[in-house]
Short mmCIF file of C-alpha atoms in Angstrom, two decimals:
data_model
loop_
_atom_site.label_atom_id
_atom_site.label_comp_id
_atom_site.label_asym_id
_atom_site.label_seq_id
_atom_site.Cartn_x
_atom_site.Cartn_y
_atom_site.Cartn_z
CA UNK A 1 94.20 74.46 77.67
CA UNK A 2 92.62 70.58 77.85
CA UNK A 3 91.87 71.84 81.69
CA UNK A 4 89.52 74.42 81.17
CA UNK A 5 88.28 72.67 77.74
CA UNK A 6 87.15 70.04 80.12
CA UNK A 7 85.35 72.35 82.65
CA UNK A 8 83.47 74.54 80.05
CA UNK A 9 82.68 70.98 78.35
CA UNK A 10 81.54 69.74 81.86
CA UNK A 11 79.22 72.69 82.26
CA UNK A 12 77.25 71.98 79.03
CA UNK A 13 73.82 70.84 79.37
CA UNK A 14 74.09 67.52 77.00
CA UNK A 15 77.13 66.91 79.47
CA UNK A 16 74.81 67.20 82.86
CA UNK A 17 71.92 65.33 80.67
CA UNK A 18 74.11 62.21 80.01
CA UNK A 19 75.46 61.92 83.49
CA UNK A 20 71.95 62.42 84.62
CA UNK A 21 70.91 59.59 82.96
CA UNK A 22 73.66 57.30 83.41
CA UNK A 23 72.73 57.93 87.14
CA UNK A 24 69.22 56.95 86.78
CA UNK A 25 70.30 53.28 85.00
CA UNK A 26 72.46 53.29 88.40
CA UNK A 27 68.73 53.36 90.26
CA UNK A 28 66.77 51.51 87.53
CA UNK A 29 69.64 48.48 88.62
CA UNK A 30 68.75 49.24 92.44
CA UNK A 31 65.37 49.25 91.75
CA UNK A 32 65.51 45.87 89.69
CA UNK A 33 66.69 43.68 92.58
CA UNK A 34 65.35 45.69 95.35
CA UNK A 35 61.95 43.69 96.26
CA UNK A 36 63.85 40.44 95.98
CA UNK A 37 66.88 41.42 98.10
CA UNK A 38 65.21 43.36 100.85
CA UNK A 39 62.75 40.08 100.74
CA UNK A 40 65.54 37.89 101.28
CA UNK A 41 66.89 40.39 104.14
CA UNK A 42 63.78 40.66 106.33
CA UNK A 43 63.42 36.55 106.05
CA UNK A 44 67.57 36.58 107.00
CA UNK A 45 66.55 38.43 110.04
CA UNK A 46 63.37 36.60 111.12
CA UNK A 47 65.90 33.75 110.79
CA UNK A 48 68.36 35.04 113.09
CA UNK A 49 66.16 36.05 115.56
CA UNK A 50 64.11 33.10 115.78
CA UNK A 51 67.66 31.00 116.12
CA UNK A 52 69.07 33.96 118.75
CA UNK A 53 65.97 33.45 121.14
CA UNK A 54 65.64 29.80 120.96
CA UNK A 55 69.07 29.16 121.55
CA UNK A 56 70.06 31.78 124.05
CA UNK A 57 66.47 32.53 125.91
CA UNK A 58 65.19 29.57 125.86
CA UNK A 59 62.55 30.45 123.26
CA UNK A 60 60.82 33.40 125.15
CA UNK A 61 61.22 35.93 123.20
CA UNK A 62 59.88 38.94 126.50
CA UNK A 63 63.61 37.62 127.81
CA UNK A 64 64.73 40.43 124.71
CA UNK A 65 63.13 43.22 127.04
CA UNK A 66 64.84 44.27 130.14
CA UNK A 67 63.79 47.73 131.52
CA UNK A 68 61.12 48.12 128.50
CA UNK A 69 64.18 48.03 126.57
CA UNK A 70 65.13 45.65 123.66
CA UNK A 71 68.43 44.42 123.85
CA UNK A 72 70.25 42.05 121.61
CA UNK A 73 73.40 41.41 119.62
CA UNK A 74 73.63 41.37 116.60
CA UNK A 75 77.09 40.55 114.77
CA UNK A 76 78.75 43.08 112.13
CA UNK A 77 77.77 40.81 109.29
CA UNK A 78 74.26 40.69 109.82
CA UNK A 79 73.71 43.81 110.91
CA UNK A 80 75.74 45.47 108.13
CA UNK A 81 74.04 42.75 105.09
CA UNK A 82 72.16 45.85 103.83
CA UNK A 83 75.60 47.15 103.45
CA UNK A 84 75.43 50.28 100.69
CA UNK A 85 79.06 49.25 99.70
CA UNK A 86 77.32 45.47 98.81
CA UNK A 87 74.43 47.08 97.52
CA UNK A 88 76.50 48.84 95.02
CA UNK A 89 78.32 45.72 93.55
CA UNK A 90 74.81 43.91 93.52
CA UNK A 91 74.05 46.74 91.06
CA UNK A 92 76.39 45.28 87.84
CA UNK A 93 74.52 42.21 87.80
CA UNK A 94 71.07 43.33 87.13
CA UNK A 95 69.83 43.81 83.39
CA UNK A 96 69.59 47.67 83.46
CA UNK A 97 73.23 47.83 83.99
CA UNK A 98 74.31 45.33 81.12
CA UNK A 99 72.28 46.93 78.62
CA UNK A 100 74.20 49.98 79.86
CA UNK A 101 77.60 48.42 79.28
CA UNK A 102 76.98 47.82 75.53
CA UNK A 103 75.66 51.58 75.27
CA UNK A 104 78.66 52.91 76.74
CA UNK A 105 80.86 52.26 73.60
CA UNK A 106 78.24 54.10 71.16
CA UNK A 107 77.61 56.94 74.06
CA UNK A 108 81.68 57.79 73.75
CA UNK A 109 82.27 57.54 70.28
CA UNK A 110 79.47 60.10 69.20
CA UNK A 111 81.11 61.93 71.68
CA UNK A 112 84.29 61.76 70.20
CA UNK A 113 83.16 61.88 66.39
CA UNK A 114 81.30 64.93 67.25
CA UNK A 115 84.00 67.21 69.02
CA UNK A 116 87.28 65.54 66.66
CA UNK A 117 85.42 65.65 63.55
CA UNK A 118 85.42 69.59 62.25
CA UNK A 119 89.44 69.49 63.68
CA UNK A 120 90.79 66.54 61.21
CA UNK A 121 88.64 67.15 58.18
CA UNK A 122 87.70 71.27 58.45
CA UNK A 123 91.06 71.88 59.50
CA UNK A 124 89.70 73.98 62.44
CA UNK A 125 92.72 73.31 64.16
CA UNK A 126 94.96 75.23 62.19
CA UNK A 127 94.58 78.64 64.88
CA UNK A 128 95.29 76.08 67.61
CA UNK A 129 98.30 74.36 65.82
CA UNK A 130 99.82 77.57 64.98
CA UNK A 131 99.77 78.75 68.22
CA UNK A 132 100.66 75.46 70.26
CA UNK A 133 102.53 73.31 67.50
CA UNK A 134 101.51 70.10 66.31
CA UNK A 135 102.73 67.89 69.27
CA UNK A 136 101.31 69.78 72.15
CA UNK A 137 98.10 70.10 70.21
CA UNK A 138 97.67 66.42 69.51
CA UNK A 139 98.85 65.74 73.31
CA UNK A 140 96.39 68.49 74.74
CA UNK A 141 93.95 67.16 72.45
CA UNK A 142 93.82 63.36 73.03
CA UNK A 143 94.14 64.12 76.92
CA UNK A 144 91.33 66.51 76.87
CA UNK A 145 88.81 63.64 75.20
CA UNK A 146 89.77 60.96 77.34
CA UNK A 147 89.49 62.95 80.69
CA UNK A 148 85.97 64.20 79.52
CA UNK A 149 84.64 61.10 78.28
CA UNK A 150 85.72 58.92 81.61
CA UNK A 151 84.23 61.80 83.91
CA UNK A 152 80.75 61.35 82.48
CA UNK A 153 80.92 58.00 82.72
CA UNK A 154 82.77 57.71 86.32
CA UNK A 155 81.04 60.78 87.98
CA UNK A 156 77.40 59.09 88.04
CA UNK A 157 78.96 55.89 89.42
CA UNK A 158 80.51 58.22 92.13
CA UNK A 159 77.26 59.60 92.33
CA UNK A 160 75.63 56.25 92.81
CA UNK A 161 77.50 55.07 96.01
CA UNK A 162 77.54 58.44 97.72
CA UNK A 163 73.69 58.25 97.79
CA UNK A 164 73.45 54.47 98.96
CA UNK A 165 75.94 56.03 101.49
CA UNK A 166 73.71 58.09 102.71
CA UNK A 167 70.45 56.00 103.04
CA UNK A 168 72.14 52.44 103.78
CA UNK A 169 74.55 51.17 106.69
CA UNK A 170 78.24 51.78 105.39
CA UNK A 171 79.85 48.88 107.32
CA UNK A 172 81.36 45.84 105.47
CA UNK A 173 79.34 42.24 105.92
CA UNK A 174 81.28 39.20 104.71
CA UNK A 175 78.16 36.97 104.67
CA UNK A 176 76.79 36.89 100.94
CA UNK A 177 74.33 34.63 101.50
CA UNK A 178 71.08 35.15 102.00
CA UNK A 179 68.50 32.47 103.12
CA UNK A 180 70.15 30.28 100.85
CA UNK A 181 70.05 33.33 98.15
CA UNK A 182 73.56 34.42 97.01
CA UNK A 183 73.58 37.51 94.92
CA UNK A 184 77.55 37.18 93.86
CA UNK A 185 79.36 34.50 92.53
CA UNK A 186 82.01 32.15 93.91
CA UNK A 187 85.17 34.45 91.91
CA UNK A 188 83.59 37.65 93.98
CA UNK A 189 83.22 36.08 97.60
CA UNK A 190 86.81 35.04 96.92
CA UNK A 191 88.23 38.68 96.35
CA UNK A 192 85.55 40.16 98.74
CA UNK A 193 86.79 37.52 101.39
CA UNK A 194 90.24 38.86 100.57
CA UNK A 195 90.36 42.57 99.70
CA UNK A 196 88.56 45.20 101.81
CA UNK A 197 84.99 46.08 99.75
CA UNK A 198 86.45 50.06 99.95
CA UNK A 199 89.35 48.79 97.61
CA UNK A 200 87.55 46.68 95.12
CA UNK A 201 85.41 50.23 95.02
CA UNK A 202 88.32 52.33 94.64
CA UNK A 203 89.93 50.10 91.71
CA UNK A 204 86.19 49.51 90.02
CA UNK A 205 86.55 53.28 89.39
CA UNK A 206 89.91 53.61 88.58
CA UNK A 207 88.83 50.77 85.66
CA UNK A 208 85.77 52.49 84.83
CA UNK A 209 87.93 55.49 84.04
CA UNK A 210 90.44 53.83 82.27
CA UNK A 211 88.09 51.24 80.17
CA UNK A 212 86.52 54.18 78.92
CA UNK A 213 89.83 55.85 78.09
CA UNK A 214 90.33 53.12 76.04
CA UNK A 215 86.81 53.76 74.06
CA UNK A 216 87.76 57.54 73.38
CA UNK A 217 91.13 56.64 72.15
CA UNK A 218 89.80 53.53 69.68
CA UNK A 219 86.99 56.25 69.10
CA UNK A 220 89.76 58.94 67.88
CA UNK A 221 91.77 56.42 66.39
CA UNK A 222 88.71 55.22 64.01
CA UNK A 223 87.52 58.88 63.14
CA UNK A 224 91.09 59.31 62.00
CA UNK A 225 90.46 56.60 58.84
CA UNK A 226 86.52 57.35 57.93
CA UNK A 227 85.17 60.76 56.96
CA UNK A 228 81.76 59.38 56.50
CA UNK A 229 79.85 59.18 60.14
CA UNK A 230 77.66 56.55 58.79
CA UNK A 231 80.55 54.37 57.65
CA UNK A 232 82.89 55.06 61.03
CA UNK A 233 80.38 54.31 63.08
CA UNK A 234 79.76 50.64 61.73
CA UNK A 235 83.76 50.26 62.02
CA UNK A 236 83.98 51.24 65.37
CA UNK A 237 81.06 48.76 66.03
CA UNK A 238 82.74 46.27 64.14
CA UNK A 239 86.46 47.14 65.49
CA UNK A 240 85.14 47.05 69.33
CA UNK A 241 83.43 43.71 68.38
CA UNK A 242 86.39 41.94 66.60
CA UNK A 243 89.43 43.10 69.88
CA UNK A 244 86.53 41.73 72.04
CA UNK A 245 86.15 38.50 70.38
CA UNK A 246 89.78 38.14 69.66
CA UNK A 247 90.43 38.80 73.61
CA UNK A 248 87.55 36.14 74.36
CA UNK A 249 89.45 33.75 72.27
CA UNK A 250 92.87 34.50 73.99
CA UNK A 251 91.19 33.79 77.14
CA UNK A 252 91.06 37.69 78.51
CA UNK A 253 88.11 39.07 79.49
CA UNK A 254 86.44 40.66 76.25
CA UNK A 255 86.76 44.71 76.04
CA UNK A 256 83.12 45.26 76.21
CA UNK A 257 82.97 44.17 80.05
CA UNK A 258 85.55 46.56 81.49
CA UNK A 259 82.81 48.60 82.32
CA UNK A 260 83.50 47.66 86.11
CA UNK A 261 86.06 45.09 87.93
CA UNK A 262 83.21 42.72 88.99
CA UNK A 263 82.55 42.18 85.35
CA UNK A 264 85.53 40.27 85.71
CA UNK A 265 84.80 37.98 88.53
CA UNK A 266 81.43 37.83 87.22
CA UNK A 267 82.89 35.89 83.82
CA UNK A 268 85.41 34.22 85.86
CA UNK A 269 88.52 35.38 83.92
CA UNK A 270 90.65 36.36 86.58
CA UNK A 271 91.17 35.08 90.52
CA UNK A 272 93.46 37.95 91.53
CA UNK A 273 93.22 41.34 91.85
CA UNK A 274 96.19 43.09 90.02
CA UNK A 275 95.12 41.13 86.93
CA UNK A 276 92.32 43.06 85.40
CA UNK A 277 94.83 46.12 86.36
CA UNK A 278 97.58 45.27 84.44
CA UNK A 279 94.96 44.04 81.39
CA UNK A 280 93.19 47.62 81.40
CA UNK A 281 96.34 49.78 81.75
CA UNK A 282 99.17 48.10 79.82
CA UNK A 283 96.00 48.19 76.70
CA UNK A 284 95.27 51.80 77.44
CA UNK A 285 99.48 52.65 76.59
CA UNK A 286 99.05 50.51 73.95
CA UNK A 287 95.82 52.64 72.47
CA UNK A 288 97.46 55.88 73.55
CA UNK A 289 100.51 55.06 71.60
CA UNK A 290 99.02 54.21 68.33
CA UNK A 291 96.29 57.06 68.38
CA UNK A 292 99.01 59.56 69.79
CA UNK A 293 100.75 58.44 66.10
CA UNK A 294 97.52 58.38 64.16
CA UNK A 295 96.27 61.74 64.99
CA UNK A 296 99.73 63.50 64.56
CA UNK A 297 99.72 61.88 61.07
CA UNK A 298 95.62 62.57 60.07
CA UNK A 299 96.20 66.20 61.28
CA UNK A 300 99.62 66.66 59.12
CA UNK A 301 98.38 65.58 56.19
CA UNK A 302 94.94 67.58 56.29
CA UNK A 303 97.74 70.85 56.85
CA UNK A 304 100.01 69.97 54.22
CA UNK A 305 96.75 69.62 51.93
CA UNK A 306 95.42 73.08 53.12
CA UNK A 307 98.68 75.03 52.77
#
């Protein structure tokens, strides 16, 4: 059932508009630093050059040409500092993409509110209940929001990279700075100097996913409680503020930046790897868990008030 709910939801235009748009805050962040980085590249390469044919040609620079050919060597991590896999993490520090992050909660829960509200106060569930049973309803019905909701938010950042694939070098450079211009902090280089660029990719999406998992099931869990939209939409605001700001004060990193795993090195919370794993999936059980209960209960009761 939560399968092909997914695909026809998928196919719907507001679906294609919002990942549309997410992808264009993608290039709006691009765009932001682009001047200034490709600036800072073209001086990195004068730099090189000028250092490459005073030391090794003794400053004549017509020793680069040998059979009207220009040959040099350059090394992997110069050559590959236009990198579309560094390019991409560049992106979550520019202002487009922060705004973005503190959308993203508001984007899924009117989401949410919209498809869960007619099933737990119309009782437009009943056929489905009836038919299924309460149990595989509510577990059909939970999966089928939090798949949707993180593959609208995960496809465009997908999206994203496969297009800086296509029109930037896809090697891996370990030099981050840039004529004395460094574009990541010291917690990054440390995990970048560590991990292969292709992993911290591969788990930035897997956190994407599951951060936003976490914002449908808070999202169900809240519409559960409030059958005004006006009033459940200032508790979810308030609710997503207060477990941030209790996790900021518990020393995690605060709920609202698990909108990608450099978020994490950016605030300096963590210095490993696994950690920001085990944060964003052992609170995603947790959230399933209680929802899983809450929804079983809201539905119930709306039933046993019907019949």
């Amino acid at each position: 059932m939560y399968k092909r709910l997914i695909k026809a939801k998928l196919k719907e235009k507001s679906s294609k508009y919002i990942i549309f748009s997410i992808f264009l805050i993608f290039i709006l962040s691009f765009l932001s630093i682009k001047n200034e980085f490709f600036y800072n590249v073209i001086n990195y390469f004068d730099y090189y050059l000028s250092y490459y044919i005073s030391k090794y040609l003794n400053g004549n620079i017509n020793n680069l040409i040998i059979d009207g050919k220009i040959l040099i060597y350059i090394e992997n991590d110069v050559q590959n500092i236009m990198s579309s896999l560094y390019l991409y993490v560049l992106s979550f520090g520019q202002s487009p993409f922060k705004i973005y992050s503190f959308l993203v909660p508001l984007l899924v829960f009117f989401n949410v509110n919209s498809n869960m509200y007619e099933d737990i106060y119309n009782n437009c569930c009943s056929t489905k209940i009836l038919r299924m049973g309460i149990n595989n309803y509510n577990k059909k019905t939970i999966m089928s929001e939090v798949i949707y909701n993180s593959l609208i938010i995960t496809l465009p950042r997908i999206l994203y990279l496969i297009i800086l694939c296509i029109f930037f070098y896809n090697g891996i450079s370990y030099n981050h700075v840039i004529v004395n211009a460094s574009y990541v902090n010291e917690v990054f280089l440390y995990n970048a100097y560590v991990y292969n660029p292709l992993l911290l990719i591969a788990l930035d999406f897997l956190v994407s996913f599951a951060y936003v998992s976490i914002l449908t099931l808070i999202s169900i869990f809240v519409t559960c409680f409030f059958k005004n939209k006006s009033i459940c939409t200032l508790v979810f605001i308030t609710t997503i503020m207060g477990y941030s700001l209790i996790m900021y004060v518990l020393s995690i990193t605060p709920l609202i930046f698990y909108n990608s795993i450099f978020s994490y090195f950016s605030l300096g919370f963590c210095n490993n790897l696994i950690e920001p794993i085990i944060m964003v999936i052992t609170q995603l059980l947790i959230w399933y868990i209680i929802t899983s209960l809450t929804l079983k209960r809201k539905i119930g009761k709306t039933l046993w008030k019907r019949y």
